[in-house]
Structures are given as C-alpha cells and as structure tokens.
Short mmCIF file of C-alpha atoms in Angstrom, two decimals:
data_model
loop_
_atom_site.label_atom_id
_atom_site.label_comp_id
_atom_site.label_asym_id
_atom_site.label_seq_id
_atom_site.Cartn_x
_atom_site.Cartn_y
_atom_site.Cartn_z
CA UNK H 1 -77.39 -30.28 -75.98
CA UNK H 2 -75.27 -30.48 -78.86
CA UNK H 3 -76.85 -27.27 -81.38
CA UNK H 4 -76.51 -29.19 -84.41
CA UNK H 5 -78.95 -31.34 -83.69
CA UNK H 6 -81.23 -29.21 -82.49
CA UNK H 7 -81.02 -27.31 -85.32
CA UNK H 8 -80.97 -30.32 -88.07
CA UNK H 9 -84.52 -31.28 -85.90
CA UNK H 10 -85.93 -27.86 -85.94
CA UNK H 11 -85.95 -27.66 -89.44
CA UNK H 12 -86.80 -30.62 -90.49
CA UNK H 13 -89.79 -30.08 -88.41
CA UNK H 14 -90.49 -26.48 -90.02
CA UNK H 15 -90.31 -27.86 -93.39
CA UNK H 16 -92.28 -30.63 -93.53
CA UNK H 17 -94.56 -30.13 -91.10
CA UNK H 18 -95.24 -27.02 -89.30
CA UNK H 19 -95.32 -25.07 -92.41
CA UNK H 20 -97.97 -26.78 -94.04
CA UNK H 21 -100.24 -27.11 -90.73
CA UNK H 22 -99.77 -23.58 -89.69
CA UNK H 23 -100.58 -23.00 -93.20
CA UNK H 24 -104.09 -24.42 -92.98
CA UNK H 25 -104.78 -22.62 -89.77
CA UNK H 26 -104.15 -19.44 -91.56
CA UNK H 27 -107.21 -20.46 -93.61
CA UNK H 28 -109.63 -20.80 -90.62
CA UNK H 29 -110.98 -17.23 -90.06
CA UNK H 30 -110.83 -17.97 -85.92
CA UNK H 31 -111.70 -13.88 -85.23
CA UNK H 32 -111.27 -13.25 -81.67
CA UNK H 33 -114.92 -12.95 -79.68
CA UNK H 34 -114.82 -9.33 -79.58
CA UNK H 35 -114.91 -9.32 -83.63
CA UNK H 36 -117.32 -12.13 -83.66
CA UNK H 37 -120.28 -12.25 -81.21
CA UNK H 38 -121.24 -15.85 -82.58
CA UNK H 39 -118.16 -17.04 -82.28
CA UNK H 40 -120.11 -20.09 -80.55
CA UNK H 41 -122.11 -20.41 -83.80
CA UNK H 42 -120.00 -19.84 -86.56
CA UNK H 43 -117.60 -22.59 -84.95
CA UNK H 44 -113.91 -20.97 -86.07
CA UNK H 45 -112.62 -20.71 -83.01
CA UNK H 46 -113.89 -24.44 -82.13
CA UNK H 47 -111.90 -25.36 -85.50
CA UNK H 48 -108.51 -24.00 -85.09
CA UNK H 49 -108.81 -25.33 -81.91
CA UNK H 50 -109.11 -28.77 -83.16
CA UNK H 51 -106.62 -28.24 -86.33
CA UNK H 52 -103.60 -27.24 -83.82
CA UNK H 53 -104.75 -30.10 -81.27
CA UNK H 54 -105.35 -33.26 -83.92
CA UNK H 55 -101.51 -31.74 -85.38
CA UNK H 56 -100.37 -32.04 -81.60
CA UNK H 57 -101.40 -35.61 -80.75
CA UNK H 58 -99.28 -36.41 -84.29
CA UNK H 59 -96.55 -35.47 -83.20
CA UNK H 60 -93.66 -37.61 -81.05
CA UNK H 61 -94.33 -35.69 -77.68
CA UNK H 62 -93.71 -38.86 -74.72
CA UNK H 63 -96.91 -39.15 -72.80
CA UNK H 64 -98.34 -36.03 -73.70
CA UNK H 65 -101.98 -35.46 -73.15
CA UNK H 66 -103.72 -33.19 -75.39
CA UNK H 67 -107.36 -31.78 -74.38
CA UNK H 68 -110.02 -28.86 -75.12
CA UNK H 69 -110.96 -27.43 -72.21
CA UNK H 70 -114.31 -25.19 -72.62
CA UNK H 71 -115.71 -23.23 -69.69
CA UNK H 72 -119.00 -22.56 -70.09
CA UNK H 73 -120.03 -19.09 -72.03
CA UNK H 74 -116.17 -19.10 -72.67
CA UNK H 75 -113.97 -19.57 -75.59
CA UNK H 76 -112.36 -22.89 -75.89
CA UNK H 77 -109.25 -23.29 -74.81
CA UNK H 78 -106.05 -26.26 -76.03
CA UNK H 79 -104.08 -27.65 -72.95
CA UNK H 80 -100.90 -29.66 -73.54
CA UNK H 81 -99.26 -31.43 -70.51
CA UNK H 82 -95.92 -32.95 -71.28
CA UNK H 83 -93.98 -35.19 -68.57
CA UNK H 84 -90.85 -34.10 -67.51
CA UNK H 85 -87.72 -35.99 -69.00
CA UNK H 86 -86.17 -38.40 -66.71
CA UNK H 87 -83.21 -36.51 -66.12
CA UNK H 88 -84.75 -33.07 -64.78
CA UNK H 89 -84.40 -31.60 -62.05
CA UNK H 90 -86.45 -30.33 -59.41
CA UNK H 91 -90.23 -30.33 -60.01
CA UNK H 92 -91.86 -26.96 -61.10
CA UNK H 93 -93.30 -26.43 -64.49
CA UNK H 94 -92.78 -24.62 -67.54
CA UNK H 95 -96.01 -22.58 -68.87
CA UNK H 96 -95.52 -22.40 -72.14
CA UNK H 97 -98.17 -19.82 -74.10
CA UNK H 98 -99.40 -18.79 -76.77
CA UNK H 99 -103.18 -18.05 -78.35
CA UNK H 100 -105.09 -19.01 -81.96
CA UNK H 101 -107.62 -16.43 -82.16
CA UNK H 102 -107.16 -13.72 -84.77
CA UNK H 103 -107.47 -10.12 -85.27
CA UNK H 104 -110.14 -8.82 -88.39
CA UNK H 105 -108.74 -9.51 -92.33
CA UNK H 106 -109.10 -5.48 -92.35
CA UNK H 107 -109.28 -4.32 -96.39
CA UNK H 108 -106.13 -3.52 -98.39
CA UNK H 109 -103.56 -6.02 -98.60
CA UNK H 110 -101.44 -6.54 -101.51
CA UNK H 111 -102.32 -7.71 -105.39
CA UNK H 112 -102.04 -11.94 -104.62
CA UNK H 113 -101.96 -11.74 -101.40
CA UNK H 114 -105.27 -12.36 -98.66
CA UNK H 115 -105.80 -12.88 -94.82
CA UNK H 116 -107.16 -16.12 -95.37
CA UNK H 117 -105.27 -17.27 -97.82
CA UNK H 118 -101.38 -18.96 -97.08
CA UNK H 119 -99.09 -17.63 -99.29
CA UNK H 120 -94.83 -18.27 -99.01
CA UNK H 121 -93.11 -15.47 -100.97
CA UNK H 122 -89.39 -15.32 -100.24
CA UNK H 123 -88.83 -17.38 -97.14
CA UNK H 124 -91.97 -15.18 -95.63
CA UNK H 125 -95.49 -16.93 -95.07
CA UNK H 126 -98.12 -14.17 -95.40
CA UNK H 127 -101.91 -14.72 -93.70
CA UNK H 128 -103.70 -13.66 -90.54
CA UNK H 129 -102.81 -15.37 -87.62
CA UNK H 130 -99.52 -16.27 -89.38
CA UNK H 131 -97.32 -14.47 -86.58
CA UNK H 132 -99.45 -13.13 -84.39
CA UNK H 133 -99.20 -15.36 -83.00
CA UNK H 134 -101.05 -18.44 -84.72
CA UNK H 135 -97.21 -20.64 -85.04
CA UNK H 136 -96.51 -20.60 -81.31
CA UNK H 137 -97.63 -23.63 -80.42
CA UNK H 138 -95.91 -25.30 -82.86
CA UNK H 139 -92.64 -23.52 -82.39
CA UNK H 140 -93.46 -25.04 -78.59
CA UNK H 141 -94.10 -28.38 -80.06
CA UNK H 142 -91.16 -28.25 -82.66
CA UNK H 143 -88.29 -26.50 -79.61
CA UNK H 144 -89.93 -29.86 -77.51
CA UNK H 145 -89.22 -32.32 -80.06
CA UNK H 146 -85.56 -30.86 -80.65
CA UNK H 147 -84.87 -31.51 -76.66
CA UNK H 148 -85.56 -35.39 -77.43
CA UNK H 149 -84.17 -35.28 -80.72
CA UNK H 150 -80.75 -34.10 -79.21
CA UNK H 151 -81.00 -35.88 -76.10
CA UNK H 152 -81.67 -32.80 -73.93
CA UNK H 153 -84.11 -32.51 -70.96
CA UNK H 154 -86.87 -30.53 -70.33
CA UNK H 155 -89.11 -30.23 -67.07
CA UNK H 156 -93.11 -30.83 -66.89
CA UNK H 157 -94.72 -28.55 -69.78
CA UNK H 158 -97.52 -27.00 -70.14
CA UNK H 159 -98.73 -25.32 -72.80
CA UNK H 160 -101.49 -22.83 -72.94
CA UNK H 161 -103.28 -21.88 -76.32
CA UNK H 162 -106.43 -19.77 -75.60
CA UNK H 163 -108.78 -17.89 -77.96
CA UNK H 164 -109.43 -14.73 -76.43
CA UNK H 165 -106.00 -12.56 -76.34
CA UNK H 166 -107.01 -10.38 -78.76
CA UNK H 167 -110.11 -9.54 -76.97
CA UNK H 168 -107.85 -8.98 -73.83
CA UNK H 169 -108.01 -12.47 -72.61
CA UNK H 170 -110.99 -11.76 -70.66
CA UNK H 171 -110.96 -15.98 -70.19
CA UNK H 172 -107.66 -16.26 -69.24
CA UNK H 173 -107.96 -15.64 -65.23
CA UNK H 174 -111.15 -18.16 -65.05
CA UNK H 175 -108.84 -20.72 -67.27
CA UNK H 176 -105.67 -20.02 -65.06
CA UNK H 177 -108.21 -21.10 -61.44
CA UNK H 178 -109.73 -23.86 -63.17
CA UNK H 179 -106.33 -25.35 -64.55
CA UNK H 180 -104.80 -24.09 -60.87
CA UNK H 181 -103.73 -27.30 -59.10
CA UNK H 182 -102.92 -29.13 -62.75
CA UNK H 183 -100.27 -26.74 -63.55
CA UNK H 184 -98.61 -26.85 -59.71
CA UNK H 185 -95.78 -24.76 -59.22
CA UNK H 186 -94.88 -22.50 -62.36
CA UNK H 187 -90.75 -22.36 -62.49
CA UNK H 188 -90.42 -20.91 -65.95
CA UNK H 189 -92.87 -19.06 -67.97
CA UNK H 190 -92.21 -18.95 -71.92
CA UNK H 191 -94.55 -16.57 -74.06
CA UNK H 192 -94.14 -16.69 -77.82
CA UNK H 193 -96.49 -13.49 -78.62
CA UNK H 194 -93.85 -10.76 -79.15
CA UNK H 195 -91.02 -10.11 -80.68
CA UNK H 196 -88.01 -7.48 -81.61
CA UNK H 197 -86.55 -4.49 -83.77
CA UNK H 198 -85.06 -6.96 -86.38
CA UNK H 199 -84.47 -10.37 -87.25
CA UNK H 200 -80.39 -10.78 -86.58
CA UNK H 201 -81.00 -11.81 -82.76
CA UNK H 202 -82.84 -13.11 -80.32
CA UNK H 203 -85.15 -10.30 -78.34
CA UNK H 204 -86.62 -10.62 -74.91
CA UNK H 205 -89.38 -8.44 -74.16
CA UNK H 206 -88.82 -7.53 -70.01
CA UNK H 207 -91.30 -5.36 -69.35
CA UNK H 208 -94.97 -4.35 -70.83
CA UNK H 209 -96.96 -0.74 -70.42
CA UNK H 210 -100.59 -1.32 -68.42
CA UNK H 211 -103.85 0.68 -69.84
CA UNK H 212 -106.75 2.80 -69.16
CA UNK H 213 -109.13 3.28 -71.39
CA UNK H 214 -112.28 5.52 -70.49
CA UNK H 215 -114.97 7.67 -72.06
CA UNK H 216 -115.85 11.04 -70.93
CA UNK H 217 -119.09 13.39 -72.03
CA UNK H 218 -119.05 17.04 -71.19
CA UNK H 219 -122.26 18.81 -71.93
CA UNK H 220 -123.32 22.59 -71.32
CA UNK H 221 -126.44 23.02 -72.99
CA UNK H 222 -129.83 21.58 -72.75
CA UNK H 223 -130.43 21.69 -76.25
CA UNK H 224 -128.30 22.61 -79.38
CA UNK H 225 -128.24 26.44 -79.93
CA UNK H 226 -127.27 28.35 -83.07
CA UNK H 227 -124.11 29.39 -82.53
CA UNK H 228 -124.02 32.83 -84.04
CA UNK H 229 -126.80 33.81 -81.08
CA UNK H 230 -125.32 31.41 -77.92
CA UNK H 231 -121.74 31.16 -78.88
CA UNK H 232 -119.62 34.15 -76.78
CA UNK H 233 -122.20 33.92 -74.19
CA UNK H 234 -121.92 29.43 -73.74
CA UNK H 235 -119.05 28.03 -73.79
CA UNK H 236 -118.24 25.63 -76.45
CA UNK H 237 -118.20 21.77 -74.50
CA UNK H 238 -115.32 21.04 -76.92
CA UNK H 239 -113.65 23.87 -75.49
CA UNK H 240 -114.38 22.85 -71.63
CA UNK H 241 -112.87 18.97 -72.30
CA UNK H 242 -109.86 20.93 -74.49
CA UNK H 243 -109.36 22.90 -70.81
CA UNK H 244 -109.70 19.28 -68.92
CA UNK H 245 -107.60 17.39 -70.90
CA UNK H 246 -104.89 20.27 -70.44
CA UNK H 247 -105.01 19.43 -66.93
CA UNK H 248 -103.58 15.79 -67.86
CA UNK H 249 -101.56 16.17 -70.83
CA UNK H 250 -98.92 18.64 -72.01
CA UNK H 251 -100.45 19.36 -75.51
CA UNK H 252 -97.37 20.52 -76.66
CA UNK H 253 -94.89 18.05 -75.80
CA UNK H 254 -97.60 15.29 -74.55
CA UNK H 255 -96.39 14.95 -71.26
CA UNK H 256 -98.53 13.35 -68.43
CA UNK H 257 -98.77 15.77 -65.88
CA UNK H 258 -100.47 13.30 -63.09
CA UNK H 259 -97.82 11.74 -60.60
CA UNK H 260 -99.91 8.54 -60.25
CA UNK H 261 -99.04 8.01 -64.38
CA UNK H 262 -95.29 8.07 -64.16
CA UNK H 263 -92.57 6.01 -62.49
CA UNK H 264 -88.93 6.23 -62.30
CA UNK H 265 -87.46 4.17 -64.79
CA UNK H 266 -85.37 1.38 -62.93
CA UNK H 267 -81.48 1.72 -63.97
CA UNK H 268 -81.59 -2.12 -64.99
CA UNK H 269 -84.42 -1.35 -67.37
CA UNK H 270 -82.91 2.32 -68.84
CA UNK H 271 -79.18 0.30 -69.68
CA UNK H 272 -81.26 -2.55 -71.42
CA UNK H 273 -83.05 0.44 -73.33
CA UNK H 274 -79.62 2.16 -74.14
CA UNK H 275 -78.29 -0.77 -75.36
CA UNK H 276 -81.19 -1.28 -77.78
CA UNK H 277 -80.60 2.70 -78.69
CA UNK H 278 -76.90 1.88 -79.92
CA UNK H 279 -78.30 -1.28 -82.05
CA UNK H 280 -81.16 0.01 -83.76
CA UNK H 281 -81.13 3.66 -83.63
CA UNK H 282 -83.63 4.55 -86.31
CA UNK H 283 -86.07 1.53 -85.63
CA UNK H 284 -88.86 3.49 -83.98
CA UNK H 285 -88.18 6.64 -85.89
CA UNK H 286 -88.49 5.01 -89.03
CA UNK H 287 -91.08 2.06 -87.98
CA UNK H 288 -94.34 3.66 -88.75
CA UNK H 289 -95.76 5.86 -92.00
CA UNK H 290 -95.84 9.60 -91.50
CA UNK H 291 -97.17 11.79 -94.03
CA UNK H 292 -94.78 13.41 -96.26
CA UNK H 293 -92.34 15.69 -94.26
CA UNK H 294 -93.74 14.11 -91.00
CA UNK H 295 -91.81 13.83 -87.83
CA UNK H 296 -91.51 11.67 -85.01
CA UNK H 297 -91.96 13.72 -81.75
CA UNK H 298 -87.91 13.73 -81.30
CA UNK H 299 -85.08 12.54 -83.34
CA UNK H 300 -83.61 11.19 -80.38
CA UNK H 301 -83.34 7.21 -80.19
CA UNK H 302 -83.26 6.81 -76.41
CA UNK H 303 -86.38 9.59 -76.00
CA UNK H 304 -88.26 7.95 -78.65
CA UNK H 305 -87.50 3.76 -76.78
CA UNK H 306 -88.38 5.61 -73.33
CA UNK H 307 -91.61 7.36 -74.62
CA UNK H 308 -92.59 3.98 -75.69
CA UNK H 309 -91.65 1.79 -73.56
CA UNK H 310 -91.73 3.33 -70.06
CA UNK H 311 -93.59 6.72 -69.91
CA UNK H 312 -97.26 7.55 -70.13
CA UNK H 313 -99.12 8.71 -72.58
CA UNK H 314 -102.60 9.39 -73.91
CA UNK H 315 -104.27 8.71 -77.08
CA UNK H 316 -107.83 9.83 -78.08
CA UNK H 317 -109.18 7.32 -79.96
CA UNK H 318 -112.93 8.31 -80.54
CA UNK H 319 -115.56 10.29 -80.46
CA UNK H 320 -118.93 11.16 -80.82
CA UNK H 321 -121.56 14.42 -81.29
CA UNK H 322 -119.49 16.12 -83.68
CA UNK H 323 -121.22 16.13 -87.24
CA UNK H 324 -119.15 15.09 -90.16
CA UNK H 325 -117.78 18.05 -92.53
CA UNK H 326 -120.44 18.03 -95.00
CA UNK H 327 -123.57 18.15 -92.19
CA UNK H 328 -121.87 20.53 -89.65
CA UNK H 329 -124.04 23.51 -89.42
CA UNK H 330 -123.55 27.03 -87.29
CA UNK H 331 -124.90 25.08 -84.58
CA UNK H 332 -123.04 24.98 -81.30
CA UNK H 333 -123.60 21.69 -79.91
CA UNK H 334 -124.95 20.26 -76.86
CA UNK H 335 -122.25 18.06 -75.58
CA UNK H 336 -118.58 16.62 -76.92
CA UNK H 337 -117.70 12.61 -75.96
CA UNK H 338 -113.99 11.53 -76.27
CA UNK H 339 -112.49 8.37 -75.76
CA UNK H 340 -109.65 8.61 -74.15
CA UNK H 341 -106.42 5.51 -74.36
CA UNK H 342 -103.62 5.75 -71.68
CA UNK H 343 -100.49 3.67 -72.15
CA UNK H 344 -99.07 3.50 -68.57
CA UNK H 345 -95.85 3.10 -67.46
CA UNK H 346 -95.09 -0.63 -66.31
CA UNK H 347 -95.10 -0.49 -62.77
CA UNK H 348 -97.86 2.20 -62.18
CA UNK H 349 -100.93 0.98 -60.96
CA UNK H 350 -103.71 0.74 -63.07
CA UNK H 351 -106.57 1.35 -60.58
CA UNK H 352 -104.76 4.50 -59.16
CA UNK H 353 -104.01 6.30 -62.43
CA UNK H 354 -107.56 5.75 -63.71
CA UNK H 355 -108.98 7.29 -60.24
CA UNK H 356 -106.49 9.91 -60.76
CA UNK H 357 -108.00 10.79 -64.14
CA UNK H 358 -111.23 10.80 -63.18
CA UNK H 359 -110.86 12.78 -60.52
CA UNK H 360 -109.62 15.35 -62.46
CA UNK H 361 -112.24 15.17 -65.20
CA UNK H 362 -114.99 15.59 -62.65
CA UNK H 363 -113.47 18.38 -59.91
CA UNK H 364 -113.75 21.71 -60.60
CA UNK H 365 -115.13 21.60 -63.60
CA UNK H 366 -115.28 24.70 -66.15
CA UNK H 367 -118.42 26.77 -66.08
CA UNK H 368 -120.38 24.36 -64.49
CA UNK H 369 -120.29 21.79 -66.95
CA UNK H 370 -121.84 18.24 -66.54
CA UNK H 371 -118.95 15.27 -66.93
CA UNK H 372 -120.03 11.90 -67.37
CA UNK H 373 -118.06 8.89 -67.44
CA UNK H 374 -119.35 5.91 -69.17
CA UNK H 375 -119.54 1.96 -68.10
CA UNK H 376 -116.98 -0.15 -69.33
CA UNK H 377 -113.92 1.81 -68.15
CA UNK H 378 -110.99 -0.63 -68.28
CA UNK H 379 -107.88 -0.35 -66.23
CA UNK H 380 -105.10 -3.16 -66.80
CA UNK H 381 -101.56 -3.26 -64.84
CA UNK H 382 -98.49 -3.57 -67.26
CA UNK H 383 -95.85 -5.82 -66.01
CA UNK H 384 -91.79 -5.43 -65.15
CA UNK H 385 -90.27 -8.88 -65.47
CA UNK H 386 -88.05 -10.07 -62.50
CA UNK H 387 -84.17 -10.15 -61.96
CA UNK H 388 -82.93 -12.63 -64.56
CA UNK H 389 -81.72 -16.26 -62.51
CA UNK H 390 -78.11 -17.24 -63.49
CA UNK H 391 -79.23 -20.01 -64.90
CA UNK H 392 -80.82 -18.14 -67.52
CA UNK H 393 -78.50 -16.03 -68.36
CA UNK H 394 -75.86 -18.54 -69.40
CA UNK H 395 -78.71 -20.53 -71.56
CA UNK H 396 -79.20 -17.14 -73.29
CA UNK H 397 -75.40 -16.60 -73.83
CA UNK H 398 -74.97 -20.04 -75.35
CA UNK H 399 -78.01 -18.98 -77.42
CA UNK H 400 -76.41 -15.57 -78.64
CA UNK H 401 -73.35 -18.16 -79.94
CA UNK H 402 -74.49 -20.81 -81.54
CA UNK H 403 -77.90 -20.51 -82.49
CA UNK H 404 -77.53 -16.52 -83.77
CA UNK H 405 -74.12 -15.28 -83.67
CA UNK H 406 -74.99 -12.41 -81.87
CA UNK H 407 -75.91 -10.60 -78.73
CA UNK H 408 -79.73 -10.73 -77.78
CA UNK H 409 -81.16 -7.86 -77.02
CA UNK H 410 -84.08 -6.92 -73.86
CA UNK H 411 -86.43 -4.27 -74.59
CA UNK H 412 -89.68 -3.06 -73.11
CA UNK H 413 -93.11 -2.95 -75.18
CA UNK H 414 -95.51 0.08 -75.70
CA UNK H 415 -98.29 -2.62 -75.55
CA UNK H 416 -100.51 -4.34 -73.06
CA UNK H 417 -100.43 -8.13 -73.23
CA UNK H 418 -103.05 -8.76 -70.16
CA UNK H 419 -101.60 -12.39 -69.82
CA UNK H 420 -98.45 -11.30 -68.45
CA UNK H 421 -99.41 -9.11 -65.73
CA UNK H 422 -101.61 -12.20 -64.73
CA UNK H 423 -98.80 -14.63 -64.40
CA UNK H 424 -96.54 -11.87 -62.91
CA UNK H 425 -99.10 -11.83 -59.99
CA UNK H 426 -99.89 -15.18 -60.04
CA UNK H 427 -96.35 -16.81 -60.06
CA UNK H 428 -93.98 -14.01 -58.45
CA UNK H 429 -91.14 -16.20 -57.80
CA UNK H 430 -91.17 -17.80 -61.61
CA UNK H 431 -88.87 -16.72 -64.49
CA UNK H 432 -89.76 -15.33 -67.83
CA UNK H 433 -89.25 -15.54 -71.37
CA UNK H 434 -91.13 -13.72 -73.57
CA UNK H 435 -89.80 -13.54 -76.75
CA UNK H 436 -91.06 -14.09 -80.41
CA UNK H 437 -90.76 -14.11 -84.28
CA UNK H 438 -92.53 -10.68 -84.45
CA UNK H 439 -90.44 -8.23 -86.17
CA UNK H 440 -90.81 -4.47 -86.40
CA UNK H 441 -92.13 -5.07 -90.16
CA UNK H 442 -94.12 -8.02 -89.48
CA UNK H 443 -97.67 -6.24 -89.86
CA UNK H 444 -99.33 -7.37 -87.16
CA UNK H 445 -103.51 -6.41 -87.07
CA UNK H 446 -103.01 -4.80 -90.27
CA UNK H 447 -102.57 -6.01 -94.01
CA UNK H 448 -100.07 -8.20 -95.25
CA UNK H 449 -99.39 -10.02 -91.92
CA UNK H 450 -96.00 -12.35 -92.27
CA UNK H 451 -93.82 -14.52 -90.58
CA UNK H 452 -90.32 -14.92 -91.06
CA UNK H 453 -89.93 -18.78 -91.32
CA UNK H 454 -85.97 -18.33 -91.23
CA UNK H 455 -86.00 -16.33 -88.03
CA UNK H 456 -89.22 -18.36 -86.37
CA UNK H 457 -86.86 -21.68 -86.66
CA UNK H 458 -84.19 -19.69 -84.51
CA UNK H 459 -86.49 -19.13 -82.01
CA UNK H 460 -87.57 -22.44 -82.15
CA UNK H 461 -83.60 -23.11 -81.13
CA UNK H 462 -83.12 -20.68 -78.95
CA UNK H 463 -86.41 -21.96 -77.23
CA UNK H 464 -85.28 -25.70 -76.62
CA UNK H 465 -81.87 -24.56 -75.25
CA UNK H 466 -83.41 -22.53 -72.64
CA UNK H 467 -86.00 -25.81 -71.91
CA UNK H 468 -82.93 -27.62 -71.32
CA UNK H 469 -80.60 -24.95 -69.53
CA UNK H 470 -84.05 -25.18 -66.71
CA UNK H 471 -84.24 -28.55 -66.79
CA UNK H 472 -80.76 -29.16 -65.36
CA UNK H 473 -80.89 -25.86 -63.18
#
C-alpha cells in the first residue's frame, strides 16, 4: 500500500470522526460489572455498546455486519464481521480486539479536567475509557478503512469488543464457544489494549505475567487476650504468617523462593528486553511516584525490565483483623488475614504455583496454628507469544520506516490481560499483535486518563499495513 494514503485516510478519519465519537463514549460511565453489580439496570454498558456499534454501521466497511451479541446473565458484547477483500489470500481470519467497559472515575483528577467529561488539551484527549482502551475499535475501524482507501487488502475480520476485561473477562471464554464456528480459523490476532515506554515507536507487547491471588487467615487464639498477660507465652498470628510468608518470599530482596514460580527466561525474550534497556533506560525507574528520597529496588535497567516482566513476585494487597491506629488496644489478637497478589512469570503455570503456595501455607505450620484459605482463589496463566512469521516481520520493518521513522520495540508486561492467554490456547498456530496507544504516562485506572491522538493515528497506520502485509502472505 502506498503510506501516504494511508496516512492522508487515517487522519482524516481521526479528525472528523473518531475524535468526536470516542469523545461521547468517554461520557457514558460503562463501569466494568465488577464496579457495578446493576450493570443490567443502570444500562451503561448496554449504551456504549450501542454508541460504538450505530458509529460502526456509519462507516464505509464493504458488507460488514454489525451485531450485539448478549449471553444470558452476561455482559453484552459488539461483533463486527468484515469480508475479506477480493485479492486475499488464503482463508483464516484476523481477530481483531478490544473492550468498552471502564475502570471507576476514582477522586482527584486535575482543576478542569473529569472522568466523564472529554476534554482535548494539547493534542491529548483526557476521560475514562479514553485509552484504556475505549478508541480501539475505532482505530480497527479507521486502520480498515485506510486498507480500502489505499487500495490494500485485508483478510476476513473480526472484531471483538466485550464489556468485561476489566473485571477479568470472566465472559470472554463463553463468548469465544458461542462465536466458535463464526470466527473459523484465527490466522492473525490484533489486540489494541497495551502499549509502550514512549510515544516515538511502535511497541509490541510479546509476552504477559499470569496471577494468583489468594487469601490466607492464621489464627492462634480462641478469643482475643490482653497482651501484657498472653503475649511471651502465645505467639502473635501476625508473627506466625510473617514466619510463612518467609518461606515464599525473600523479604529482603523479594525473591520467590518456590521453583514452581520461576522460569528461565528464554534468550529470544531477554535480547528483546536488553534492547528495550539501551532505549529507555530510566523508564521504569522513573515511571511511578516514590516518596521523597525513595528508591526503586535496583538502579539497574535490565534488573528492574526482568523483575517486571519475567520474574515472580508477591504483593500483599489487604487485610483484615488489625484495628486502625486510633482503636488498637494492648490486646493481642485472635487471628491476622492477608491477601496475598502473585505476578507470575509468563510461562509458569498458574494452577501449579498456587498449589505450591498453599501447600506451604498449610504444612508444618508454626505452633500449631490454624490456616485457612478462603473461596475465590484465582489462578490465571500469563502468556509468551509465538516465534514471529516472516511475513510479519517485514510488515513491521516497513512500519518502523515509513509510518515512524524508527525501530519498534518488543517488550514483556508486568500485567495479566486474561484474553490473551485464552487465544494463546485457543489458536496455537495464529500470530499476534498486541500493541497499543498506551504510554508509560498515559494514567491508566487512575486520574487524568489520556490518549495521545498523534501517536493513536500511528498505530492506526502501522495497524492497516500489517492487515495488508497478512492479507497477501
């Protein structure tokens, strides 16, 4: 395809039209169903749903058909199919993805600025839902358009927007069976919910860290005792889970100790990771807001991009039966209850590393204690995308000169994007792209989410280039 069409279509499209549509689905407040249990009721989700979907069937998209599907007791969910150009090749499909249900406003954003309310300041388009990740199905729709506007090709698409990825996408697998024999043999997989270190390239995100998440109880006494007469005599239950979790974790240096947490980095994987070291060497160090004369756990780029991206760790993230401050009397307590998050490595298996944990929690326990692990444990798989086709690569160099001038880059992520290990299971022989607009900055699930409507139109490029590059094999 000849790139200055693509571009001259791209953002035209931006401009006058995705801008001002994505705009009004900033507005809707679509919260995901695990931040609104009437999600049914209150009807947001229902309306984005329908504001994406009556912008779709306006656009110039040859025999597309456009439907909600709804399972029932499930969040709706907007299917695209797309014919194939006439000139493609071969006849698998391209899953395009991408979701419309948003995290909470959360309090604090900025004077003039508010999560449900669009607002453009210097080429950046603030709102919830704005890149995370409410414009990928236009960017879809737009990189689409570009193919035909340029005379490019592009094989059978469908596109995927569900409502329930940030409550883990517990819909998605049900979805996924229903829409089974519709969406035939997946070739190419394109996911528009990440993103990269900076805005000067195009990033590829090639592999994703799996999850456990679990919540353990350790009790002692019967009944709350005062501490001055039980404490030397019963041991504190704090103190017992402080001796269990040392059994997983390296407090000083937070190192996993279990083997069923870590992997062996592949070499493929470790040279995309240097690479991204060399590029942005003070992007994680300098990413997040430490206290003044805080300190990332090393000053080392590559430790720091490895910690992240490929080695487990463990977060606690709750906890309950410890009295605030101002109510805490000499009292030593009953029980302790910690929630405990592990980011796993992304080839470890889920299922194993949360049997591993529990088995350590509950064996051998310090003086007797009673362990209790509550319902609702969750263990999810990351995913390691496969060995790049040639095909792809030479779409992605022709991307790298003429649509950015640069290099892309392929990192991992420290997150969990549940979708992704699906597809990797579901369509093993398939090719991936998961890329973005997402920057390091970008503020995603916290105040003052943006999108960068420059760099969003280059993926928009850089996505109907690779359409094409698979559509001609």
């Amino acid at each position: 395809m000849e790139q200055k069409s693509v571009r001259e279509s791209v953002v035209s499209t931006w401009s006058n039209d995705v801008t001002p549509s994505l705009s009004g689905l900033i507005a809707i407040p679509a919260l995901s169903p695990a931040f609104d249990a009437d999600w049914a009721s209150t009807g947001h989700l229902a309306a984005a749903v329908q504001h994406v979907r009556t912008y779709l069937e306006g656009r110039d998209l040859p025999g597309a058909r456009i439907e909600v599907v709804e399972l029932e007791g499930r969040s709706p969910l907007l299917y695209v199919d797309v014919p194939a150009t006439p000139g493609a090749t071969g006849n698998s499909t391209v899953l395009m993805y991408g979701h419309l249900d948003k995290q909470p406003p959360v309090g604090g954003w900025s004077e003039g600025l508010d999560p449900w309310t669009p607002v453009i300041r210097d080429g950046r388009l603030y709102g919830r839902g704005s890149v995370d990740d409410g414009y990928s199905g236009y960017a879809a729709s737009a990189a689409l358009e570009a193919v035909h506007a340029a005379g490019g090709e592009h094989a059978r698409i469908a596109l995927l927007l569900e409502t329930g990825e940030e409550s883990g996408s517990p819909d998605l697998p049900a979805y996924l069976e229903h829409l089974s024999e519709r969406l035939g043999e997946v070739g190419l997989v394109v996911c528009l919910d990440a993103g990269g270190m900076d805005y000067e390239r195009l990033w590829l995100t090639t592999s994703l860290r799996g999850m456990v998440h679990l919540t353990v109880n350790v009790q002692l006494l019967a009944t709350a005792q005062h501490s001055g007469l039980a404490s030397g005599v019963v041991a504190s239950s704090f103190r017992v889970l402080r001796q269990l979790l040392e059994r997983i974790e390296n407090a000083e240096t937070g190192e996993i100790k279990l083997s069923e947490l870590n992997v062996e980095v592949p070499a493929s994987r470790r040279a995309e990771i240097e690479a991204v070291a060399e590029v942005a060497p003070d992007a994680l160090r300098t990413a997040f807001p430490l206290v003044s004369g805080g300190k990332t756990v090393s000053e080392d780029a590559l430790e720091l991009l490895l910690n992240n991206y490929w080695r487990p760790t463990l977060s606690i993230i709750g906890g309950e039966g410890l009295p605030v401050p101002a109510e805490a009397g000499n009292v030593l307590r009953q029980s302790t209850t910690l929630t405990l998050s592990f980011r796993l490595p992304p080839t470890a298996i889920a299922d194993e590393a949360l049997a591993a944990i529990k088995r350590v929690l509950t064996t051998d326990v310090p003086y007797g204690a009673k362990v209790t692990i509550a319902d609702g444990q969750q263990a999810e798989n990351g995913w390691n995308a496969p060995e790049e086709a040639a095909w792809l690569t030479d779409a992605l160099r022709r991307v790298d000169d003429e649509v950015f001038g640069r290099p892309h880059r392929a990192t991992g992520m420290g997150g969990t994007i549940p979708f992704m290990g699906m597809l990797g299971e579901k369509y093993p022989e398939a090719q991936f792209l998961v890329t973005g607009a997402c920057g390091a900055d970008s503020n995603i699930h916290v105040p003052d989410e943006w999108l960068n409507l420059d760099y969003a139109q280059q993926v928009t490029e850089a996505v109907a280039h690779v359409l094409d590059a698979h559509a001609r094999g």
